[in-house]
mmCIF file of C-alpha atoms and ligand atoms in Angstrom:
data_model
loop_
_atom_site.group_PDB
_atom_site.id
_atom_site.type_symbol
_atom_site.label_atom_id
_atom_site.label_comp_id
_atom_site.label_asym_id
_atom_site.label_seq_id
_atom_site.Cartn_x
_atom_site.Cartn_y
_atom_site.Cartn_z
ATOM 1 C CA MET I 1 77.477 81.219 118.487
ATOM 2 C CA ARG I 2 76.491 84.803 117.784
ATOM 3 C CA VAL I 3 78.502 87.103 115.567
ATOM 4 C CA THR I 4 78.544 90.851 115.026
ATOM 5 C CA THR I 5 80.575 92.792 112.471
ATOM 6 C CA GLU I 6 81.835 96.342 112.529
ATOM 7 C CA VAL I 7 83.350 98.256 109.598
ATOM 8 C CA LEU I 8 86.218 100.547 110.578
ATOM 9 C CA GLU I 9 87.316 103.437 108.347
ATOM 10 C CA LEU I 10 90.880 104.213 109.342
ATOM 11 C CA PRO I 11 92.853 107.123 107.831
ATOM 12 C CA PHE I 12 96.349 106.378 106.509
ATOM 13 C CA ARG I 13 99.389 108.305 107.707
ATOM 14 C CA ASP I 14 100.328 109.009 104.080
ATOM 15 C CA PRO I 15 98.080 108.559 101.034
ATOM 16 C CA PHE I 16 98.613 104.978 99.828
ATOM 17 C CA ARG I 17 98.695 104.105 96.147
ATOM 18 C CA ILE I 18 99.553 100.891 94.272
ATOM 19 C CA ALA I 19 99.638 100.167 90.528
ATOM 20 C CA ARG I 20 96.138 98.704 90.281
ATOM 21 C CA LYS I 21 94.305 101.212 92.519
ATOM 22 C CA LEU I 22 93.747 104.958 92.813
ATOM 23 C CA PRO I 23 95.339 106.685 95.836
ATOM 24 C CA HIS I 24 93.590 105.764 99.064
ATOM 25 C CA HIS I 25 93.389 107.995 102.106
ATOM 26 C CA ALA I 26 91.731 105.527 104.440
ATOM 27 C CA ALA I 27 91.570 101.759 104.953
ATOM 28 C CA SER I 28 88.192 99.980 105.280
ATOM 29 C CA THR I 29 88.434 96.859 107.372
ATOM 30 C CA VAL I 30 85.937 94.580 109.113
ATOM 31 C CA ILE I 31 86.114 93.406 112.725
ATOM 32 C CA ALA I 32 84.053 90.331 113.657
ATOM 33 C CA THR I 33 83.185 89.487 117.256
ATOM 34 C CA ILE I 34 82.015 85.948 117.988
ATOM 35 C CA GLU I 35 80.335 85.122 121.278
ATOM 36 C CA ASP I 36 79.678 81.565 122.362
ATOM 37 C CA VAL I 37 76.841 80.386 124.603
ATOM 38 C CA ASP I 38 79.182 80.408 127.612
ATOM 39 C CA GLU I 39 79.954 84.087 126.834
ATOM 40 C CA ALA I 40 83.495 83.269 125.669
ATOM 41 C CA ARG I 41 84.402 85.847 123.036
ATOM 42 C CA GLY I 42 86.797 86.092 120.142
ATOM 43 C CA ILE I 43 87.629 88.936 117.791
ATOM 44 C CA GLY I 44 88.915 88.681 114.246
ATOM 45 C CA GLU I 45 89.628 90.918 111.293
ATOM 46 C CA GLY I 46 89.082 90.537 107.570
ATOM 47 C CA PHE I 47 90.434 93.187 105.234
ATOM 48 C CA PRO I 48 88.422 93.145 101.994
ATOM 49 C CA ASP I 49 90.190 93.908 98.722
ATOM 50 C CA PRO I 50 87.855 94.627 95.777
ATOM 51 C CA TYR I 51 90.505 93.073 93.486
ATOM 52 C CA TYR I 52 89.533 89.709 95.034
ATOM 53 C CA GLY I 53 85.822 90.563 94.805
ATOM 54 C CA GLU I 54 85.289 91.608 98.418
ATOM 55 C CA THR I 55 84.059 94.825 100.033
ATOM 56 C CA PRO I 56 83.100 95.667 103.638
ATOM 57 C CA ALA I 57 79.491 94.949 102.611
ATOM 58 C CA THR I 58 80.252 91.463 101.238
ATOM 59 C CA VAL I 59 82.282 90.593 104.340
ATOM 60 C CA ALA I 60 79.477 91.788 106.635
ATOM 61 C CA ALA I 61 76.988 89.702 104.610
ATOM 62 C CA VAL I 62 79.113 86.523 104.374
ATOM 63 C CA VAL I 63 80.431 86.359 107.964
ATOM 64 C CA PRO I 64 77.032 85.414 109.535
ATOM 65 C CA VAL I 65 76.541 82.719 106.847
ATOM 66 C CA LEU I 66 79.932 81.241 107.717
ATOM 67 C CA VAL I 67 79.223 81.274 111.457
ATOM 68 C CA GLU I 68 75.852 79.608 110.839
ATOM 69 C CA THR I 69 77.665 76.651 109.190
ATOM 70 C CA LEU I 70 79.622 76.110 112.414
ATOM 71 C CA ALA I 71 76.453 75.602 114.480
ATOM 72 C CA GLU I 72 76.544 71.789 114.203
ATOM 73 C CA MET I 73 80.172 71.547 115.281
ATOM 74 C CA GLY I 74 79.602 72.133 118.974
ATOM 75 C CA GLN I 75 82.322 73.653 121.115
ATOM 76 C CA ALA I 76 86.023 73.041 120.509
ATOM 77 C CA PRO I 77 87.569 70.331 122.734
ATOM 78 C CA ARG I 78 89.469 71.614 125.796
ATOM 79 C CA ASP I 79 92.762 69.943 124.859
ATOM 80 C CA VAL I 80 95.268 71.470 122.418
ATOM 81 C CA ALA I 81 95.321 68.622 119.882
ATOM 82 C CA GLY I 82 91.520 68.410 119.833
ATOM 83 C CA ALA I 83 91.158 72.196 119.590
ATOM 84 C CA ARG I 84 93.571 72.350 116.636
ATOM 85 C CA GLU I 85 91.597 69.656 114.810
ATOM 86 C CA TRP I 86 88.358 71.498 115.535
ATOM 87 C CA LEU I 87 89.770 74.745 114.116
ATOM 88 C CA VAL I 88 90.859 72.954 110.908
ATOM 89 C CA ALA I 89 87.416 71.338 110.611
ATOM 90 C CA ALA I 90 85.754 74.754 111.076
ATOM 91 C CA SER I 91 87.879 76.203 108.311
ATOM 92 C CA LEU I 92 87.059 73.314 105.945
ATOM 93 C CA ALA I 93 83.343 73.682 106.753
ATOM 94 C CA MET I 94 83.534 77.365 105.780
ATOM 95 C CA ASP I 95 85.294 76.503 102.493
ATOM 96 C CA GLU I 96 82.615 73.948 101.751
ATOM 97 C CA ARG I 97 79.803 76.431 102.448
ATOM 98 C CA ILE I 98 81.131 79.200 100.215
ATOM 99 C CA SER I 99 84.103 79.541 97.868
ATOM 100 C CA HIS I 100 86.473 82.540 97.690
ATOM 101 C CA ASN I 101 85.629 85.319 100.231
ATOM 102 C CA GLY I 102 89.013 84.980 101.931
ATOM 103 C CA ALA I 103 88.633 88.148 104.012
ATOM 104 C CA ALA I 104 85.256 87.072 105.424
ATOM 105 C CA LYS I 105 86.681 83.639 106.305
ATOM 106 C CA CYS I 106 89.740 85.339 107.748
ATOM 107 C CA ALA I 107 87.641 87.436 110.146
ATOM 108 C CA VAL I 108 85.827 84.327 111.415
ATOM 109 C CA ASP I 109 88.949 82.118 111.524
ATOM 110 C CA ILE I 110 90.926 84.649 113.578
ATOM 111 C CA ALA I 111 87.957 85.186 115.925
ATOM 112 C CA LEU I 112 87.663 81.402 116.447
ATOM 113 C CA HIS I 113 91.392 81.125 117.206
ATOM 114 C CA ASP I 114 91.081 84.050 119.626
ATOM 115 C CA LEU I 115 88.094 82.471 121.377
ATOM 116 C CA VAL I 116 89.644 78.996 121.597
ATOM 117 C CA GLY I 117 92.997 80.401 122.740
ATOM 118 C CA LYS I 118 91.296 82.377 125.523
ATOM 119 C CA ARG I 119 89.331 79.314 126.641
ATOM 120 C CA LEU I 120 92.455 77.138 126.769
ATOM 121 C CA GLY I 121 94.599 79.888 128.296
ATOM 122 C CA LEU I 122 96.971 79.749 125.311
ATOM 123 C CA ALA I 123 98.465 82.596 123.331
ATOM 124 C CA LEU I 124 98.130 82.152 119.568
ATOM 125 C CA PRO I 125 101.676 80.813 118.860
ATOM 126 C CA GLU I 126 101.222 78.168 121.567
ATOM 127 C CA LEU I 127 97.765 77.262 120.226
ATOM 128 C CA LEU I 128 99.228 76.871 116.717
ATOM 129 C CA GLY I 129 102.596 75.435 117.770
ATOM 130 C CA THR I 130 104.522 78.134 115.867
ATOM 131 C CA PRO I 131 107.829 79.841 116.777
ATOM 132 C CA ARG I 132 107.975 83.179 118.603
ATOM 133 C CA GLU I 133 111.271 84.128 116.915
ATOM 134 C CA LEU I 134 110.279 86.205 113.880
ATOM 135 C CA PRO I 135 112.093 87.781 110.951
ATOM 136 C CA PRO I 136 111.966 91.595 111.041
ATOM 137 C CA THR I 137 109.192 93.281 109.069
ATOM 138 C CA ASP I 138 109.930 95.542 106.158
ATOM 139 C CA PHE I 139 108.082 98.818 105.609
ATOM 140 C CA THR I 140 106.006 99.582 102.506
ATOM 141 C CA ILE I 141 105.905 102.857 100.596
ATOM 142 C CA GLY I 142 103.161 103.479 98.009
ATOM 143 C CA ILE I 143 103.516 105.031 94.566
ATOM 144 C CA ASP I 144 104.108 108.795 94.515
ATOM 145 C CA GLU I 145 106.530 111.331 93.027
ATOM 146 C CA PRO I 146 110.077 109.910 93.346
ATOM 147 C CA GLU I 147 111.193 112.676 95.729
ATOM 148 C CA ILE I 148 108.178 112.086 97.980
ATOM 149 C CA VAL I 149 108.850 108.325 98.002
ATOM 150 C CA ALA I 150 112.486 109.118 98.912
ATOM 151 C CA GLN I 151 111.379 111.393 101.786
ATOM 152 C CA ARG I 152 109.216 108.565 103.150
ATOM 153 C CA ALA I 153 112.064 106.084 102.635
ATOM 154 C CA ALA I 154 114.422 108.334 104.629
ATOM 155 C CA ARG I 155 111.834 108.487 107.424
ATOM 156 C CA ALA I 156 111.619 104.641 107.419
ATOM 157 C CA ALA I 157 115.376 104.049 106.997
ATOM 158 C CA HIS I 158 115.580 102.283 110.386
ATOM 159 C CA PHE I 159 113.697 99.314 108.865
ATOM 160 C CA PRO I 160 116.062 96.546 107.687
ATOM 161 C CA ALA I 161 114.313 96.429 104.284
ATOM 162 C CA LEU I 162 111.867 98.628 102.384
ATOM 163 C CA LYS I 163 109.119 97.466 100.051
ATOM 164 C CA ILE I 164 108.630 99.953 97.246
ATOM 165 C CA LYS I 165 105.453 99.933 95.167
ATOM 166 C CA LEU I 166 106.141 100.342 91.462
ATOM 167 C CA GLY I 167 104.146 100.017 88.257
ATOM 168 C CA GLY I 168 104.199 103.536 86.818
ATOM 169 C CA PRO I 169 106.272 105.738 84.496
ATOM 170 C CA ALA I 170 108.664 106.875 87.258
ATOM 171 C CA ASP I 171 109.762 103.402 88.420
ATOM 172 C CA LEU I 172 113.475 103.796 87.683
ATOM 173 C CA ALA I 173 113.602 107.363 89.061
ATOM 174 C CA THR I 174 111.828 106.103 92.187
ATOM 175 C CA LEU I 175 114.337 103.285 92.727
ATOM 176 C CA GLU I 176 117.285 105.676 92.186
ATOM 177 C CA ALA I 177 115.772 108.194 94.639
ATOM 178 C CA VAL I 178 115.188 105.518 97.306
ATOM 179 C CA ARG I 179 118.694 104.137 96.837
ATOM 180 C CA GLY I 180 120.002 107.670 97.427
ATOM 181 C CA VAL I 181 118.630 107.687 101.003
ATOM 182 C CA PHE I 182 118.497 103.993 101.986
ATOM 183 C CA GLY I 183 121.330 101.451 102.009
ATOM 184 C CA GLY I 184 119.430 98.227 102.783
ATOM 185 C CA PRO I 185 117.603 95.720 100.577
ATOM 186 C CA ILE I 186 114.733 97.049 98.458
ATOM 187 C CA ARG I 187 111.788 94.783 97.732
ATOM 188 C CA VAL I 188 109.865 95.808 94.619
ATOM 189 C CA ASP I 189 106.132 95.194 94.139
ATOM 190 C CA ALA I 190 104.647 96.079 90.745
ATOM 191 C CA ASN I 191 101.153 94.778 91.628
ATOM 192 C CA THR I 192 100.606 93.432 88.075
ATOM 193 C CA GLY I 193 101.619 96.799 86.564
ATOM 194 C CA TRP I 194 104.493 95.760 84.266
ATOM 195 C CA THR I 195 104.676 94.373 80.743
ATOM 196 C CA PRO I 196 107.481 91.972 79.723
ATOM 197 C CA GLU I 197 109.151 94.907 77.861
ATOM 198 C CA ILE I 198 109.177 97.057 81.017
ATOM 199 C CA ALA I 199 110.440 94.139 83.106
ATOM 200 C CA GLU I 200 113.232 93.394 80.636
ATOM 201 C CA ALA I 201 114.388 97.018 80.774
ATOM 202 C CA LEU I 202 114.128 97.323 84.565
ATOM 203 C CA LEU I 203 115.613 93.961 85.575
ATOM 204 C CA PRO I 204 119.316 94.966 85.169
ATOM 205 C CA GLU I 205 118.565 98.257 86.974
ATOM 206 C CA CYS I 206 116.980 96.333 89.837
ATOM 207 C CA VAL I 207 120.103 94.165 90.125
ATOM 208 C CA ARG I 208 122.378 97.245 89.997
ATOM 209 C CA LEU I 209 120.326 99.069 92.663
ATOM 210 C CA GLY I 210 120.316 96.210 95.174
ATOM 211 C CA VAL I 211 116.745 94.993 94.790
ATOM 212 C CA GLU I 212 116.175 91.813 96.794
ATOM 213 C CA LEU I 213 113.064 90.440 95.058
ATOM 214 C CA ILE I 214 110.393 91.403 92.539
ATOM 215 C CA GLU I 215 106.770 90.814 93.479
ATOM 216 C CA GLN I 216 103.998 90.153 90.947
ATOM 217 C CA PRO I 217 105.279 92.056 87.919
ATOM 218 C CA PHE I 218 102.513 90.770 85.594
ATOM 219 C CA ARG I 219 98.803 90.072 85.586
ATOM 220 C CA ALA I 220 97.693 87.266 87.871
ATOM 221 C CA ARG I 221 96.924 84.686 85.180
ATOM 222 C CA ARG I 222 100.070 85.303 83.110
ATOM 223 C CA LEU I 223 102.080 82.465 84.622
ATOM 224 C CA ASP I 224 103.802 82.168 81.214
ATOM 225 C CA GLN I 225 105.189 85.695 81.628
ATOM 226 C CA LEU I 226 106.189 85.089 85.259
ATOM 227 C CA ARG I 227 108.085 81.952 84.216
ATOM 228 C CA TRP I 228 109.762 83.815 81.319
ATOM 229 C CA LEU I 229 111.015 86.522 83.705
ATOM 230 C CA GLN I 230 112.119 84.108 86.438
ATOM 231 C CA GLU I 231 114.189 82.185 83.865
ATOM 232 C CA ARG I 232 116.059 85.428 83.056
ATOM 233 C CA SER I 233 116.325 86.723 86.612
ATOM 234 C CA THR I 234 118.848 86.040 89.338
ATOM 235 C CA LEU I 235 116.413 87.839 91.684
ATOM 236 C CA PRO I 236 113.521 85.813 93.065
ATOM 237 C CA ILE I 237 110.180 86.593 91.432
ATOM 238 C CA VAL I 238 107.414 86.357 94.063
ATOM 239 C CA ALA I 239 103.789 85.581 93.147
ATOM 240 C CA ASP I 240 101.159 87.491 95.141
ATOM 241 C CA GLU I 241 98.018 88.115 93.062
ATOM 242 C CA SER I 242 98.772 84.712 91.387
ATOM 243 C CA ALA I 243 99.073 82.932 94.766
ATOM 244 C CA VAL I 244 95.770 83.419 96.585
ATOM 245 C CA VAL I 245 95.130 80.052 98.229
ATOM 246 C CA GLU I 246 96.976 76.783 98.840
ATOM 247 C CA ALA I 247 95.480 75.248 95.659
ATOM 248 C CA ASP I 248 97.347 77.849 93.565
ATOM 249 C CA LEU I 249 100.763 76.608 94.713
ATOM 250 C CA GLU I 250 101.153 73.519 92.492
ATOM 251 C CA GLY I 251 100.717 75.581 89.327
ATOM 252 C CA LEU I 252 103.495 77.941 90.420
ATOM 253 C CA VAL I 253 106.160 75.229 90.788
ATOM 254 C CA GLY I 254 108.874 75.954 88.221
ATOM 255 C CA VAL I 255 107.255 79.332 87.494
ATOM 256 C CA VAL I 256 108.415 81.569 90.369
ATOM 257 C CA ALA I 257 110.900 81.209 93.212
ATOM 258 C CA GLY I 258 108.631 82.675 95.885
ATOM 259 C CA VAL I 259 105.020 83.102 96.978
ATOM 260 C CA ASN I 260 103.346 85.772 99.079
ATOM 261 C CA VAL I 261 100.936 84.305 101.650
ATOM 262 C CA LYS I 262 98.362 86.644 103.229
ATOM 263 C CA LEU I 263 95.706 85.802 105.806
ATOM 264 C CA ALA I 264 93.097 87.988 104.084
ATOM 265 C CA LYS I 265 93.548 86.121 100.779
ATOM 266 C CA VAL I 266 93.714 82.549 102.070
ATOM 267 C CA GLY I 267 91.038 82.800 104.775
ATOM 268 C CA GLY I 268 92.774 83.271 108.113
ATOM 269 C CA VAL I 269 95.622 82.129 110.290
ATOM 270 C CA GLY I 270 94.896 78.377 110.113
ATOM 271 C CA PRO I 271 94.728 78.291 106.279
ATOM 272 C CA ALA I 272 97.851 80.517 106.136
ATOM 273 C CA LEU I 273 99.763 78.056 108.320
ATOM 274 C CA ARG I 274 98.762 75.168 106.035
ATOM 275 C CA MET I 275 99.643 77.169 102.888
ATOM 276 C CA ILE I 276 103.062 78.047 104.342
ATOM 277 C CA ARG I 277 103.774 74.395 105.164
ATOM 278 C CA ARG I 278 102.736 73.280 101.669
ATOM 279 C CA ALA I 279 104.790 76.079 100.045
ATOM 280 C CA ARG I 280 107.818 74.894 102.031
ATOM 281 C CA GLU I 281 107.291 71.290 100.878
ATOM 282 C CA LEU I 282 107.147 72.492 97.283
ATOM 283 C CA GLY I 283 110.440 74.374 97.677
ATOM 284 C CA PHE I 284 109.206 77.967 97.497
ATOM 285 C CA ARG I 285 110.750 80.846 99.368
ATOM 286 C CA ILE I 286 107.984 82.373 101.422
ATOM 287 C CA PHE I 287 106.925 85.961 101.856
ATOM 288 C CA LEU I 288 104.269 86.729 104.464
ATOM 289 C CA GLY I 289 102.327 89.821 103.453
ATOM 290 C CA CYS I 290 99.320 91.744 104.659
ATOM 291 C CA MET I 291 96.692 94.247 103.534
ATOM 292 C CA GLU I 292 96.273 97.426 105.583
ATOM 293 C CA GLU I 293 94.937 95.666 108.654
ATOM 294 C CA THR I 294 94.932 96.930 112.227
ATOM 295 C CA SER I 295 97.261 95.232 114.711
ATOM 296 C CA LEU I 296 94.518 92.627 115.285
ATOM 297 C CA GLY I 297 95.084 91.193 111.794
ATOM 298 C CA ILE I 298 98.829 91.814 112.025
ATOM 299 C CA ALA I 299 99.112 89.997 115.386
ATOM 300 C CA ALA I 300 97.360 86.969 113.874
ATOM 301 C CA SER I 301 99.721 87.119 110.872
ATOM 302 C CA ALA I 302 102.777 87.485 113.100
ATOM 303 C CA ALA I 303 101.850 84.207 114.813
ATOM 304 C CA VAL I 304 102.917 82.335 111.645
ATOM 305 C CA ALA I 305 105.737 84.714 110.630
ATOM 306 C CA GLY I 306 108.391 82.596 112.326
ATOM 307 C CA LEU I 307 107.989 80.068 109.492
ATOM 308 C CA VAL I 308 108.693 82.400 106.560
ATOM 309 C CA ASP I 309 111.730 83.943 104.858
ATOM 310 C CA TRP I 310 110.479 87.510 104.407
ATOM 311 C CA ALA I 311 107.923 89.358 106.551
ATOM 312 C CA ASP I 312 105.956 92.342 105.293
ATOM 313 C CA LEU I 313 103.682 92.897 108.271
ATOM 314 C CA ASP I 314 103.346 96.652 108.342
ATOM 315 C CA GLY I 315 99.617 97.221 107.697
ATOM 316 C CA CYS I 316 98.936 98.798 111.081
ATOM 317 C CA LEU I 317 102.077 100.956 110.780
ATOM 318 C CA LEU I 318 100.561 102.629 107.709
ATOM 319 C CA LEU I 319 97.506 103.772 109.713
ATOM 320 C CA ALA I 320 97.379 107.187 111.382
ATOM 321 C CA ALA I 321 96.043 105.496 114.541
ATOM 322 C CA ASP I 322 95.746 101.796 115.357
ATOM 323 C CA PRO I 323 92.539 100.969 117.291
ATOM 324 C CA PHE I 324 94.092 97.970 119.092
ATOM 325 C CA ASP I 325 96.730 97.675 121.777
ATOM 326 C CA GLY I 326 99.004 94.753 122.725
ATOM 327 C CA LEU I 327 101.279 94.103 119.722
ATOM 328 C CA VAL I 328 104.644 95.813 120.114
ATOM 329 C CA LEU I 329 107.284 96.408 117.439
ATOM 330 C CA GLY I 330 110.771 95.961 118.879
ATOM 331 C CA PRO I 331 113.630 98.350 118.057
ATOM 332 C CA ASP I 332 114.920 95.573 115.746
ATOM 333 C CA CYS I 333 111.634 95.849 113.746
ATOM 334 C CA ARG I 334 110.508 92.391 114.875
ATOM 335 C CA TRP I 335 106.983 92.091 116.299
ATOM 336 C CA ARG I 336 106.877 90.910 119.899
ATOM 337 C CA LEU I 337 104.047 88.395 120.021
ATOM 338 C CA PRO I 338 101.672 89.008 122.937
ATOM 339 C CA GLU I 339 101.881 86.553 125.844
ATOM 340 C CA ILE I 340 98.229 86.753 126.878
ATOM 341 C CA PRO I 341 95.694 84.099 125.766
ATOM 342 C CA GLY I 342 94.163 84.374 122.305
ATOM 343 C CA VAL I 343 95.452 86.780 119.664
ATOM 344 C CA GLY I 344 96.420 89.092 122.505
ATOM 345 C CA VAL I 345 95.226 92.535 121.405
ATOM 346 C CA VAL I 346 92.503 94.654 123.016
ATOM 347 C CA ARG I 347 90.484 97.581 121.665
ATOM 348 C CA ARG I 348 91.783 100.973 122.731
ATOM 349 C CA PRO I 349 89.217 103.214 124.401
ATOM 350 C CA ALA I 350 87.714 105.550 121.743
HETATM 351 MG MG1 LIG K 401 101.954 92.441 96.636
#
C-alpha cells in the first residue's frame, strides 16, 4: 500500500474561537490517500488538534509509519465479516505501533474503510452494520461578543439545537442573548474554561435558560470537579477533553452522565464505533462530536451517528467552502448518508 498526505487550509465562514484557543480564521486538516497494489484507492481525513499534541506536520509524519505497519496484513478478505475483522486488526496494529496520534490514525482508518467499502461495493453504514436513521445535527457558534453570537444564532435558528461555546467573562450575557433569538435547546461547551465557582454560579442560569447539557466545564484531569458538578446538576455533564479514547470510559463511570466521542480523538470510524458500544454498555449518554473537518470526516462520523443520543456534526458547515461533494444535509438537519460504495464523497474540482 502506498499513502500520500495533503494538508488543506480551509477558511472558516466566521472566525471560530473556543475557551482554550485564540480565534481561528482557517482550519488545517490532513487528507490521506491510500492506494493498494490493485490500484484500489481510499481517502481519509485526520483533523489535528494541538491540544492533543498533533499538528498537520505530525499527522503527515505519522501516517506513513502507520501504513507501513499494515504491510504484513495482506489485503482485506472479500466478505463482509472477514473485512470487518481485518479493519479491526488494522486499527489494533496501528495502536500497537504508536500510542496517541488519534488524528493520524483517523486519516488512515477512514481511508481503509473507504478502500474496503469500494472493493466490496458497500457504502460505509452497510460495511459497518450501522443504522442510516440519524439524529439531527446541532450547529456550533464560537466565542464572540454576545450580540455577535446572537446574530449567528438567529442565522442558524433553523437547527433543532445550538451548541454555544462558553468559557469567558460574557458567558451569562451570551446565553441570555442567544435565548432572545432562539427557542430550542442550547448545548453549552466550556472547553475546560470554568472553575467550580463559575460553574456553581452559572448552573441555575443554565437551567433557567433551557440549556440541555454542559460539556467539559473543567480541566481534563479534574474528574473530581466533574463529579462534584454532576452530583449538583440535573443537567447532564458531558466529558469531551476527559474522554479521548475507549480506555478513558471506565474512569468516568459515576463521574459524568455523558461522553463526547470524536473520530479525530479516538482514531477513526472503527474505534469510534467500538467506543460508542462500550459507552452504551457502561450506561453513558452519548454525544458524537467533530473537529472542523471537511465533509469527508463528517461523512465517516455520520456513519456511526445513528447509535448516539446527540449529534454535533457540523465541522464542514463552519467552513467557507467544503472541498468534497456527496454528503447532503436534509431540511430536517439530518445528514443523508451517501449510497455509493465507501465513504461516498468525492473531491470537488478546484
Ligand atoms: Mg467539546
